[in-house]
Short mmCIF file of C-alpha atoms in Angstrom, two decimals:
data_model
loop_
_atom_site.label_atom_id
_atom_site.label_comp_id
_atom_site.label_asym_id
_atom_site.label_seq_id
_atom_site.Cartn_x
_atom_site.Cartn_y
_atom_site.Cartn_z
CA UNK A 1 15.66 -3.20 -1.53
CA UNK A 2 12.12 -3.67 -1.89
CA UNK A 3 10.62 -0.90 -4.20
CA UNK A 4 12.12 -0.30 -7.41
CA UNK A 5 10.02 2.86 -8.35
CA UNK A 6 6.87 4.61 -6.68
CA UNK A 7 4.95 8.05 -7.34
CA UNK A 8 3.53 10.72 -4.80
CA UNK A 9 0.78 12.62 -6.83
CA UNK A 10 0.31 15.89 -6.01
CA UNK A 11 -2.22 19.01 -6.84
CA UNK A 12 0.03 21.51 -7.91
CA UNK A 13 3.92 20.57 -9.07
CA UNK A 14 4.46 24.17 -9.15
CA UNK A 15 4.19 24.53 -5.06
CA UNK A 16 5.15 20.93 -4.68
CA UNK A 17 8.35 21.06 -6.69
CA UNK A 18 10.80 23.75 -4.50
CA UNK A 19 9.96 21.20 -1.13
CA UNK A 20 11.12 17.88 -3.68
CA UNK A 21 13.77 19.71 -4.91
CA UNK A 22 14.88 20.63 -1.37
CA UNK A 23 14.40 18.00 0.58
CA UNK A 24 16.24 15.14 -2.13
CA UNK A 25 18.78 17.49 -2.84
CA UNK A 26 19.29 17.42 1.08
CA UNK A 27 19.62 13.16 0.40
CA UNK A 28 21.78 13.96 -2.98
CA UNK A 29 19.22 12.35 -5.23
CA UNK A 30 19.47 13.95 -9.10
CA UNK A 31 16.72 15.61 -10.58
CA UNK A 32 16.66 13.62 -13.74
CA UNK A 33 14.04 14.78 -15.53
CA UNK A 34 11.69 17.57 -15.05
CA UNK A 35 8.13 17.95 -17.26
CA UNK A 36 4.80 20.11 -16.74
CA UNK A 37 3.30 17.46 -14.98
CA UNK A 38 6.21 15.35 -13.55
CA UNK A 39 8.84 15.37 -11.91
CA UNK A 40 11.49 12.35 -11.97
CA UNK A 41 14.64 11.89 -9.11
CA UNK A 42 16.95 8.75 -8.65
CA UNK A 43 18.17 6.25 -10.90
CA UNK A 44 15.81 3.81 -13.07
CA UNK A 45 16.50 0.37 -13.04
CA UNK A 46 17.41 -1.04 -16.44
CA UNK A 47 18.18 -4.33 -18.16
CA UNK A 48 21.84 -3.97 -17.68
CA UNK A 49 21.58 -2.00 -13.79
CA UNK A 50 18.58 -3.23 -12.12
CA UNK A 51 19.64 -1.74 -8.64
CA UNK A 52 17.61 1.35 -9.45
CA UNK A 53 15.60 3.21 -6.81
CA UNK A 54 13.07 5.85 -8.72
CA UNK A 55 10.74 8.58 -7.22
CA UNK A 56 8.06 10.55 -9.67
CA UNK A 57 6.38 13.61 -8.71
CA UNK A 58 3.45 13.71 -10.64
CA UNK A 59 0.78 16.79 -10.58
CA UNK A 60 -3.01 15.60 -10.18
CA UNK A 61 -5.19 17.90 -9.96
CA UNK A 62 -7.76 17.36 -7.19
CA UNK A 63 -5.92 14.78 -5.59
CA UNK A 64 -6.31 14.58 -2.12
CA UNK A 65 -3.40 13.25 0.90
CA UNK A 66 -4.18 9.67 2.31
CA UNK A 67 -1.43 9.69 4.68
CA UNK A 68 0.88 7.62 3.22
CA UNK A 69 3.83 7.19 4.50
CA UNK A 70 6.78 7.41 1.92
CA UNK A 71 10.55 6.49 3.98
CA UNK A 72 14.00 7.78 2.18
CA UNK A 73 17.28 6.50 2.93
CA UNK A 74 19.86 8.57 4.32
CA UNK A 75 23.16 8.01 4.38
CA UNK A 76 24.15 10.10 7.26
CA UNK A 77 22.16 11.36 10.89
CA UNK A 78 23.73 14.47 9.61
CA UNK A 79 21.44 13.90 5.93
CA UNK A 80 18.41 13.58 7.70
CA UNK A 81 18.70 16.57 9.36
CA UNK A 82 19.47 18.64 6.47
CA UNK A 83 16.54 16.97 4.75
CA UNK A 84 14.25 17.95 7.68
CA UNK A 85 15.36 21.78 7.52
CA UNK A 86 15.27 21.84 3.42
CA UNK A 87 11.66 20.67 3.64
CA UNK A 88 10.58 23.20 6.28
CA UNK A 89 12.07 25.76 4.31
CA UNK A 90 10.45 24.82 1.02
CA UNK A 91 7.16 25.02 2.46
CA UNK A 92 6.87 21.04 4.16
CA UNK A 93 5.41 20.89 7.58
CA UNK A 94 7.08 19.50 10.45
CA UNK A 95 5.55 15.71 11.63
CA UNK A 96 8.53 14.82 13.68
CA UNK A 97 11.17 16.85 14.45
CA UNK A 98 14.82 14.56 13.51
CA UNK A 99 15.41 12.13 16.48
CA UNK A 100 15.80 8.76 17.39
CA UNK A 101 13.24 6.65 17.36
CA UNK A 102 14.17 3.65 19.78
CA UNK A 103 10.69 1.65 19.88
CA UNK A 104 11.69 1.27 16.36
CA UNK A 105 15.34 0.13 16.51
CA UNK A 106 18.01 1.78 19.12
CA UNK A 107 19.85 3.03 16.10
CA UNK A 108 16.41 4.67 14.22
CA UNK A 109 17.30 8.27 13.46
CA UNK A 110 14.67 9.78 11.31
CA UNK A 111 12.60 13.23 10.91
CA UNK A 112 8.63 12.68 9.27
CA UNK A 113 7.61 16.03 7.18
CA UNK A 114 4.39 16.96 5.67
CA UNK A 115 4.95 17.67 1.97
CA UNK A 116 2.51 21.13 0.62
CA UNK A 117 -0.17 18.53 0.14
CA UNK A 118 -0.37 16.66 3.30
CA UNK A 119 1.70 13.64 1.89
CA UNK A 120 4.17 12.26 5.17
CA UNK A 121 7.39 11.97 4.02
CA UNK A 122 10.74 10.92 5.93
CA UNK A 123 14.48 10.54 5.75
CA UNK A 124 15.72 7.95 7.93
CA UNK A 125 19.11 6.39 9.04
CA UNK A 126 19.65 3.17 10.80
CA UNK A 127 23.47 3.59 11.37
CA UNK A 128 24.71 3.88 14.76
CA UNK A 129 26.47 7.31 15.01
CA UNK A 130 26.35 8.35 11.83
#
């Protein structure tokens, strides 16, 4: 594991937070915290557990999408198209529909989303058949 904690800002947490909620839900990441500008989900890395993965949700004002490209696990082919449908549902934008993606690897399963902002998101699992 590479990243230990990263942040997607966002104008408005109020239309951005139903499609977060959905779509890590859909990957069973907790909501651990919740503020009127943030929103936290995973588990921090500590002193004692430093195997932490972290996402924060944080409301900017003005902010506008680059196009980053933010990847989540999932566990499951299964996961990643549940967090395809939650997203669509919570107001994301479809930017791939769930599919394998062999020019990647011949195992690549993964569906891309556009968050309310523009911000590409994705749930991906590299398990064969699962």
């Amino acid at each position: 594991m590479i990243l230990d904690h990263v942040s997607i800002t966002v104008n408005d947490l109020g239309t951005a937070a139903p499609f977060y909620d959905a779509v890590m839900a859909a990957l069973e990441v907790p909501c651990v915290w919740r503020e009127a500008d943030g929103i936290g989900y995973g588990i921090r890395s500590t002193e004692a557990a430093e195997a932490g993965s972290y996402l924060t949700i944080l409301q900017r004002p003005g902010v506008v999408a680059d196009r980053r490209h933010w990847a989540f696990r999932a566990r499951s082919r299964a996961m990643v198209r549940a967090f395809h449908a939650a997203g669509l549902a919570a107001g994301g934008r479809d930017d791939g529909a769930p599919g394998l993606r062999p020019h990647y690897h011949a195992a690549y399963y993964g569906a891309f989303l556009l968050d309310p902002d523009g911000n590409r998101v994705e749930a991906v699992c590299h398990r064969p058949g699962a």
